[in-house]
Amino acid sequence: MSDQTRFLLSENDLPKFWYNINADSPVPPNPVLHPGTMEPVTPDFLSVLFPMDIILQEISTERYIEIPEEVREIYKLYRPTPLLRARRLEKALDTPAHIYYKYEGASPVGSHKLNTAVAQAFYNKKGGTKALTTETGAGQWGSALALACNYFDLPLEVYMVKVSYNQKPYRRILMETYGAQVYASPTDRTNYGRSLLAENPDNPGSLGIAISEAVEAAATSSGAKKYSLGSVLGHVLMHQSIIGEESLKQMDLANEYPDVVISCVGGGSNFAGIAYPFLRENLKNGKRTRLLAVEPTAAPSLTKGVFTFDYGDSAKMAPIVKMHTLGHDFVPAAIHAGGLRYHGMAPSLCALYDAGHIEAVAVPQKTTFEAAIQFARSEGIVPAPESAHGIRAAIDEALDAKAKGEKRVILFNLSGHGNFDMAAYESYLSGQLEDYEYPEEAVKESLTKLPQVNLAA
Ligand SMILES: Cc1ncc(COP(=O)(O)O)c(C=O)c1O
């Protein structure tokens, strides 16, 4: 084998189709329920929040959905993204494993989130939407949608989780640079935000709360605004499948095939993006790649949550879905991986995990930053704290291969860079970072508030 480091595709190799797991998933999808009636939602309900093209994608069972030309044109600014072999990291670990990573931080906003942001802004513009609302945790999603909305001339309101708003002022400024308006959530702009502030003016916010505010702002706008979600839903995961489709071609260029594919999970979109095309190969072409999702011990929805119907947001305005959940009013500790603090997880991923097609592990914050630093010092890229969870697991796989004397081919998704996360790195380097364990009692309490769903068999 050559000692090639970067495996690059040309603009002509940019995939023309997204991959829809619904066509091949061995587990049938569960219904999405109305938060008030608890009956399956109708397109009418969803159309308050989403344009029709997105709703149709959400329920589609077509295997491949064509990527519109306008979206591909914007993808060409940064796609295909590079795939690299982490040769220096391999050397530092003295491992026989081969470690590859797909670098989604190469997008202008610094993460994979632009892949779905461009598509969602496009379909909203096409459907006549006049403005969009959204939430953001770490600010990666908000930045991506801000740039996408700028390209399609759509005003954007971003509800940013307050703790991240304070930790990451530069992400806010980036969103404003692209033309978005950004508010620290809970805000006094919505009924829900005002009610929370009345109870506790120092409420640090959560993704569940920010989603509720963004949904309320759209739902009460008399049709003027629609809402856009950066993860969890099927159409978002599908837009991210371009990561795995490109990776398949690039692993071919490297003349190898991964034994294990790894990435971090917040709502599940970047993991599904890289993993589902490999899952298709497992299901249809006899491959046996392990697919490993990595979450923080502070918000361990897959490894410690319950697989049941729950609200997607804290104020119970968003649809109810069946997922691994820590309870919709779970407010996680203020760990630096803001994008991994969601109480639930993408329903398709949960069902596949439950059926044994996907593995999951939870890792604590300090050892995650240790891995991030080792990666930065070997490969040069400073990873986003979210992505570093995947790196932790990739390094652990490489060390396990070393202990067992095995050659193992590891592929992980480096979902974003951490150039805006220096406060988190400073905190780690100065020894101030703390580990947070799953607060068992708080979650037990949250789980007593699950919706009582009685579906006819
Ligand atoms: C860089 C990065 N990676 C991963 C995530 C987690 O989201 P998801 O699981 O949808 O990929 C986020 C969320 O904000 C992120 O910013």
mmCIF file of N, CA and C in Angstrom, residues 118-201:
data_model
loop_
_atom_site.group_PDB
_atom_site.id
_atom_site.type_symbol
_atom_site.label_atom_id
_atom_site.label_comp_id
_atom_site.label_asym_id
_atom_site.label_seq_id
_atom_site.Cartn_x
_atom_site.Cartn_y
_atom_site.Cartn_z
ATOM 1 N N VAL A 118 -28.500 23.708 3.735
ATOM 2 C CA VAL A 118 -28.680 24.170 2.351
ATOM 3 C C VAL A 118 -29.953 23.552 1.772
ATOM 4 N N ALA A 119 -30.127 22.248 2.015
ATOM 5 C CA ALA A 119 -31.309 21.565 1.467
ATOM 6 C C ALA A 119 -32.587 22.152 2.072
ATOM 7 N N GLN A 120 -32.592 22.360 3.381
ATOM 8 C CA GLN A 120 -33.811 22.863 4.032
ATOM 9 C C GLN A 120 -34.126 24.296 3.600
ATOM 10 N N ALA A 121 -33.100 25.123 3.476
ATOM 11 C CA ALA A 121 -33.354 26.503 3.028
ATOM 12 C C ALA A 121 -33.895 26.478 1.592
ATOM 13 N N PHE A 122 -33.325 25.609 0.766
ATOM 14 C CA PHE A 122 -33.784 25.501 -0.627
ATOM 15 C C PHE A 122 -35.272 25.119 -0.691
ATOM 16 N N TYR A 123 -35.651 24.045 0.027
ATOM 17 C CA TYR A 123 -37.047 23.584 -0.057
ATOM 18 C C TYR A 123 -38.002 24.611 0.556
ATOM 19 N N ASN A 124 -37.572 25.327 1.573
ATOM 20 C CA ASN A 124 -38.427 26.374 2.137
ATOM 21 C C ASN A 124 -38.634 27.491 1.140
ATOM 22 N N LYS A 125 -37.566 27.917 0.493
ATOM 23 C CA LYS A 125 -37.688 29.002 -0.490
ATOM 24 C C LYS A 125 -38.634 28.566 -1.613
ATOM 25 N N LYS A 126 -38.406 27.330 -2.084
ATOM 26 C CA LYS A 126 -39.219 26.794 -3.188
ATOM 27 C C LYS A 126 -40.703 26.726 -2.784
ATOM 28 N N GLY A 127 -40.955 26.398 -1.491
ATOM 29 C CA GLY A 127 -42.334 26.267 -1.024
ATOM 30 C C GLY A 127 -42.968 27.592 -0.624
ATOM 31 N N GLY A 128 -42.277 28.703 -0.782
ATOM 32 C CA GLY A 128 -42.867 30.016 -0.519
ATOM 33 C C GLY A 128 -42.698 30.525 0.909
ATOM 34 N N THR A 129 -41.893 29.838 1.733
ATOM 35 C CA THR A 129 -41.648 30.301 3.106
ATOM 36 C C THR A 129 -41.019 31.697 3.077
ATOM 37 N N LYS A 130 -41.462 32.551 4.028
ATOM 38 C CA LYS A 130 -40.947 33.941 4.043
ATOM 39 C C LYS A 130 -39.803 34.139 5.026
ATOM 40 N N ALA A 131 -39.747 33.309 6.091
ATOM 41 C CA ALA A 131 -38.661 33.423 7.078
ATOM 42 C C ALA A 131 -38.590 32.112 7.853
ATOM 43 N N LEU A 132 -37.446 31.854 8.480
ATOM 44 C CA LEU A 132 -37.277 30.607 9.242
ATOM 45 C C LEU A 132 -36.921 30.905 10.703
ATOM 46 N N THR A 133 -37.283 29.949 11.577
ATOM 47 C CA THR A 133 -36.827 30.003 12.965
ATOM 48 C C THR A 133 -36.092 28.701 13.253
ATOM 49 N N THR A 134 -35.159 28.742 14.168
ATOM 50 C CA THR A 134 -34.492 27.511 14.593
ATOM 51 C C THR A 134 -33.881 27.692 15.969
ATOM 52 N N GLU A 135 -33.397 26.542 16.528
ATOM 53 C CA GLU A 135 -32.646 26.577 17.776
ATOM 54 C C GLU A 135 -31.199 26.261 17.434
ATOM 55 N N THR A 136 -30.286 26.551 18.350
ATOM 56 C CA THR A 136 -28.934 26.029 18.206
ATOM 57 C C THR A 136 -28.361 25.791 19.589
ATOM 58 N N GLY A 137 -27.521 24.745 19.690
ATOM 59 C CA GLY A 137 -26.845 24.458 20.951
ATOM 60 C C GLY A 137 -25.489 25.128 20.910
ATOM 61 N N ALA A 138 -24.546 24.412 20.335
ATOM 62 C CA ALA A 138 -23.175 24.914 20.251
ATOM 63 C C ALA A 138 -23.044 26.112 19.309
ATOM 64 N N GLY A 139 -23.998 26.287 18.422
ATOM 65 C CA GLY A 139 -23.915 27.372 17.443
ATOM 66 C C GLY A 139 -23.510 26.877 16.062
ATOM 67 N N GLN A 140 -23.133 25.600 15.982
ATOM 68 C CA GLN A 140 -22.739 25.047 14.675
ATOM 69 C C GLN A 140 -23.950 25.014 13.743
ATOM 70 N N TRP A 141 -25.062 24.510 14.246
ATOM 71 C CA TRP A 141 -26.260 24.410 13.410
ATOM 72 C C TRP A 141 -26.752 25.808 13.025
ATOM 73 N N GLY A 142 -26.786 26.716 13.996
ATOM 74 C CA GLY A 142 -27.253 28.075 13.716
ATOM 75 C C GLY A 142 -26.394 28.736 12.642
ATOM 76 N N SER A 143 -25.067 28.542 12.723
ATOM 77 C CA SER A 143 -24.181 29.151 11.714
ATOM 78 C C SER A 143 -24.470 28.577 10.341
ATOM 79 N N ALA A 144 -24.696 27.260 10.298
ATOM 80 C CA ALA A 144 -24.939 26.610 9.009
ATOM 81 C C ALA A 144 -26.234 27.132 8.384
ATOM 82 N N LEU A 145 -27.293 27.192 9.216
ATOM 83 C CA LEU A 145 -28.567 27.651 8.655
ATOM 84 C C LEU A 145 -28.500 29.136 8.303
ATOM 85 N N ALA A 146 -27.723 29.888 9.071
ATOM 86 C CA ALA A 146 -27.574 31.325 8.767
ATOM 87 C C ALA A 146 -26.957 31.507 7.380
ATOM 88 N N LEU A 147 -25.921 30.737 7.073
ATOM 89 C CA LEU A 147 -25.304 30.865 5.748
ATOM 90 C C LEU A 147 -26.270 30.398 4.651
ATOM 91 N N ALA A 148 -26.944 29.266 4.911
ATOM 92 C CA ALA A 148 -27.866 28.733 3.907
ATOM 93 C C ALA A 148 -29.009 29.726 3.647
ATOM 94 N N CYS A 149 -29.554 30.312 4.706
ATOM 95 C CA CYS A 149 -30.651 31.281 4.546
ATOM 96 C C CYS A 149 -30.159 32.510 3.786
ATOM 97 N N ASN A 150 -28.936 32.894 4.046
ATOM 98 C CA ASN A 150 -28.361 34.031 3.334
ATOM 99 C C ASN A 150 -28.335 33.736 1.829
ATOM 100 N N TYR A 151 -27.955 32.510 1.446
ATOM 101 C CA TYR A 151 -27.909 32.162 0.016
ATOM 102 C C TYR A 151 -29.292 32.191 -0.626
ATOM 103 N N PHE A 152 -30.329 31.825 0.155
ATOM 104 C CA PHE A 152 -31.676 31.777 -0.435
ATOM 105 C C PHE A 152 -32.523 32.983 -0.017
ATOM 106 N N ASP A 153 -31.861 33.980 0.538
ATOM 107 C CA ASP A 153 -32.533 35.238 0.839
ATOM 108 C C ASP A 153 -33.733 35.042 1.776
ATOM 109 N N LEU A 154 -33.509 34.301 2.861
ATOM 110 C CA LEU A 154 -34.559 34.056 3.857
ATOM 111 C C LEU A 154 -34.110 34.623 5.207
ATOM 112 N N PRO A 155 -34.877 35.516 5.832
ATOM 113 C CA PRO A 155 -34.531 35.963 7.190
ATOM 114 C C PRO A 155 -34.555 34.784 8.168
ATOM 115 N N LEU A 156 -33.670 34.797 9.167
ATOM 116 C CA LEU A 156 -33.578 33.686 10.129
ATOM 117 C C LEU A 156 -33.494 34.208 11.562
ATOM 118 N N GLU A 157 -34.325 33.586 12.440
ATOM 119 C CA GLU A 157 -34.307 33.862 13.894
ATOM 120 C C GLU A 157 -33.718 32.636 14.587
ATOM 121 N N VAL A 158 -32.653 32.810 15.366
ATOM 122 C CA VAL A 158 -32.013 31.671 16.034
ATOM 123 C C VAL A 158 -32.173 31.775 17.549
ATOM 124 N N TYR A 159 -32.730 30.730 18.164
ATOM 125 C CA TYR A 159 -32.818 30.638 19.629
ATOM 126 C C TYR A 159 -31.634 29.802 20.091
ATOM 127 N N MET A 160 -30.663 30.468 20.723
ATOM 128 C CA MET A 160 -29.419 29.790 21.097
ATOM 129 C C MET A 160 -29.425 29.485 22.595
ATOM 130 N N VAL A 161 -29.176 28.223 22.958
ATOM 131 C CA VAL A 161 -29.161 27.807 24.366
ATOM 132 C C VAL A 161 -28.268 28.772 25.160
ATOM 133 N N LYS A 162 -28.833 29.328 26.257
ATOM 134 C CA LYS A 162 -28.156 30.455 26.932
ATOM 135 C C LYS A 162 -26.726 30.118 27.368
ATOM 136 N N VAL A 163 -26.528 28.907 27.884
ATOM 137 C CA VAL A 163 -25.181 28.577 28.370
ATOM 138 C C VAL A 163 -24.171 28.615 27.213
ATOM 139 N N SER A 164 -24.581 28.187 26.021
ATOM 140 C CA SER A 164 -23.669 28.248 24.867
ATOM 141 C C SER A 164 -23.515 29.687 24.367
ATOM 142 N N TYR A 165 -24.621 30.435 24.421
ATOM 143 C CA TYR A 165 -24.593 31.853 24.011
ATOM 144 C C TYR A 165 -23.514 32.582 24.812
ATOM 145 N N ASN A 166 -23.433 32.229 26.121
ATOM 146 C CA ASN A 166 -22.428 32.881 26.969
ATOM 147 C C ASN A 166 -21.035 32.289 26.764
ATOM 148 N N GLN A 167 -20.984 30.943 26.534
ATOM 149 C CA GLN A 167 -19.676 30.290 26.359
ATOM 150 C C GLN A 167 -19.060 30.627 24.998
ATOM 151 N N LYS A 168 -19.897 30.890 23.993
ATOM 152 C CA LYS A 168 -19.401 30.981 22.621
ATOM 153 C C LYS A 168 -19.861 32.247 21.892
ATOM 154 N N PRO A 169 -19.434 33.423 22.370
ATOM 155 C CA PRO A 169 -19.905 34.654 21.720
ATOM 156 C C PRO A 169 -19.511 34.727 20.239
ATOM 157 N N TYR A 170 -18.407 34.090 19.869
ATOM 158 C CA TYR A 170 -17.966 34.219 18.473
ATOM 159 C C TYR A 170 -18.868 33.450 17.508
ATOM 160 N N ARG A 171 -19.487 32.369 18.001
ATOM 161 C CA ARG A 171 -20.454 31.663 17.145
ATOM 162 C C ARG A 171 -21.652 32.591 16.857
ATOM 163 N N ARG A 172 -22.076 33.315 17.895
ATOM 164 C CA ARG A 172 -23.192 34.256 17.691
ATOM 165 C C ARG A 172 -22.809 35.299 16.641
ATOM 166 N N ILE A 173 -21.594 35.813 16.767
ATOM 167 C CA ILE A 173 -21.180 36.859 15.830
ATOM 168 C C ILE A 173 -21.092 36.293 14.407
ATOM 169 N N LEU A 174 -20.686 35.033 14.294
ATOM 170 C CA LEU A 174 -20.634 34.399 12.961
ATOM 171 C C LEU A 174 -22.044 34.343 12.359
ATOM 172 N N MET A 175 -23.012 33.935 13.176
ATOM 173 C CA MET A 175 -24.397 33.867 12.686
ATOM 174 C C MET A 175 -24.862 35.254 12.243
ATOM 175 N N GLU A 176 -24.525 36.260 13.046
ATOM 176 C CA GLU A 176 -24.924 37.636 12.702
ATOM 177 C C GLU A 176 -24.202 38.103 11.436
ATOM 178 N N THR A 177 -22.960 37.664 11.274
ATOM 179 C CA THR A 177 -22.211 38.018 10.063
ATOM 180 C C THR A 177 -22.945 37.521 8.815
ATOM 181 N N TYR A 178 -23.543 36.323 8.929
ATOM 182 C CA TYR A 178 -24.292 35.781 7.782
ATOM 183 C C TYR A 178 -25.699 36.382 7.686
ATOM 184 N N GLY A 179 -26.072 37.201 8.680
ATOM 185 C CA GLY A 179 -27.338 37.928 8.569
ATOM 186 C C GLY A 179 -28.459 37.444 9.461
ATOM 187 N N ALA A 180 -28.182 36.479 10.389
ATOM 188 C CA ALA A 180 -29.263 35.970 11.246
ATOM 189 C C ALA A 180 -29.425 36.838 12.496
ATOM 190 N N GLN A 181 -30.622 36.732 13.132
ATOM 191 C CA GLN A 181 -30.840 37.358 14.441
ATOM 192 C C GLN A 181 -30.755 36.266 15.500
ATOM 193 N N VAL A 182 -29.981 36.509 16.553
ATOM 194 C CA VAL A 182 -29.715 35.453 17.534
ATOM 195 C C VAL A 182 -30.171 35.893 18.923
ATOM 196 N N TYR A 183 -30.897 34.998 19.629
ATOM 197 C CA TYR A 183 -31.404 35.309 20.970
ATOM 198 C C TYR A 183 -30.964 34.237 21.962
ATOM 199 N N ALA A 184 -30.623 34.643 23.210
ATOM 200 C CA ALA A 184 -30.237 33.678 24.251
ATOM 201 C C ALA A 184 -31.510 33.058 24.824
ATOM 202 N N SER A 185 -31.659 31.747 24.686
ATOM 203 C CA SER A 185 -32.869 31.038 25.116
ATOM 204 C C SER A 185 -32.672 30.401 26.490
ATOM 205 N N PRO A 186 -33.621 30.517 27.440
ATOM 206 C CA PRO A 186 -34.954 31.089 27.278
ATOM 207 C C PRO A 186 -34.933 32.620 27.098
ATOM 208 N N THR A 187 -35.826 33.089 26.173
ATOM 209 C CA THR A 187 -35.950 34.516 25.879
ATOM 210 C C THR A 187 -37.267 35.044 26.446
ATOM 211 N N ASP A 188 -37.446 36.350 26.339
ATOM 212 C CA ASP A 188 -38.772 36.887 26.690
ATOM 213 C C ASP A 188 -39.595 37.125 25.417
ATOM 214 N N ARG A 189 -39.248 36.457 24.329
ATOM 215 C CA ARG A 189 -39.949 36.651 23.047
ATOM 216 C C ARG A 189 -41.114 35.675 22.872
ATOM 217 N N THR A 190 -41.122 34.583 23.694
ATOM 218 C CA THR A 190 -42.184 33.582 23.530
ATOM 219 C C THR A 190 -42.887 33.384 24.872
ATOM 220 N N ASN A 191 -44.108 32.845 24.809
ATOM 221 C CA ASN A 191 -44.844 32.566 26.055
ATOM 222 C C ASN A 191 -44.075 31.571 26.905
ATOM 223 N N TYR A 192 -43.540 30.546 26.227
ATOM 224 C CA TYR A 192 -42.832 29.505 26.961
ATOM 225 C C TYR A 192 -41.579 30.068 27.634
ATOM 226 N N GLY A 193 -40.816 30.850 26.894
ATOM 227 C CA GLY A 193 -39.592 31.455 27.435
ATOM 228 C C GLY A 193 -39.916 32.338 28.628
ATOM 229 N N ARG A 194 -40.966 33.163 28.493
ATOM 230 C CA ARG A 194 -41.348 34.065 29.600
ATOM 231 C C ARG A 194 -41.743 33.267 30.841
ATOM 232 N N SER A 195 -42.454 32.140 30.634
ATOM 233 C CA SER A 195 -42.898 31.360 31.806
ATOM 234 C C SER A 195 -41.673 30.762 32.514
ATOM 235 N N LEU A 196 -40.682 30.346 31.761
ATOM 236 C CA LEU A 196 -39.484 29.771 32.399
ATOM 237 C C LEU A 196 -38.680 30.839 33.129
ATOM 238 N N LEU A 197 -38.579 32.019 32.519
ATOM 239 C CA LEU A 197 -37.801 33.090 33.150
ATOM 240 C C LEU A 197 -38.468 33.572 34.441
ATOM 241 N N ALA A 198 -39.816 33.501 34.450
ATOM 242 C CA ALA A 198 -40.525 33.910 35.665
ATOM 243 C C ALA A 198 -40.189 32.957 36.818
ATOM 244 N N GLU A 199 -40.048 31.659 36.484
ATOM 245 C CA GLU A 199 -39.691 30.663 37.520
ATOM 246 C C GLU A 199 -38.240 30.802 37.947
ATOM 247 N N ASN A 200 -37.355 31.019 36.968
ATOM 248 C CA ASN A 200 -35.916 31.069 37.256
ATOM 249 C C ASN A 200 -35.219 31.952 36.210
ATOM 250 N N PRO A 201 -34.933 33.200 36.594
ATOM 251 C CA PRO A 201 -34.320 34.126 35.619
ATOM 252 C C PRO A 201 -32.950 33.638 35.147
#
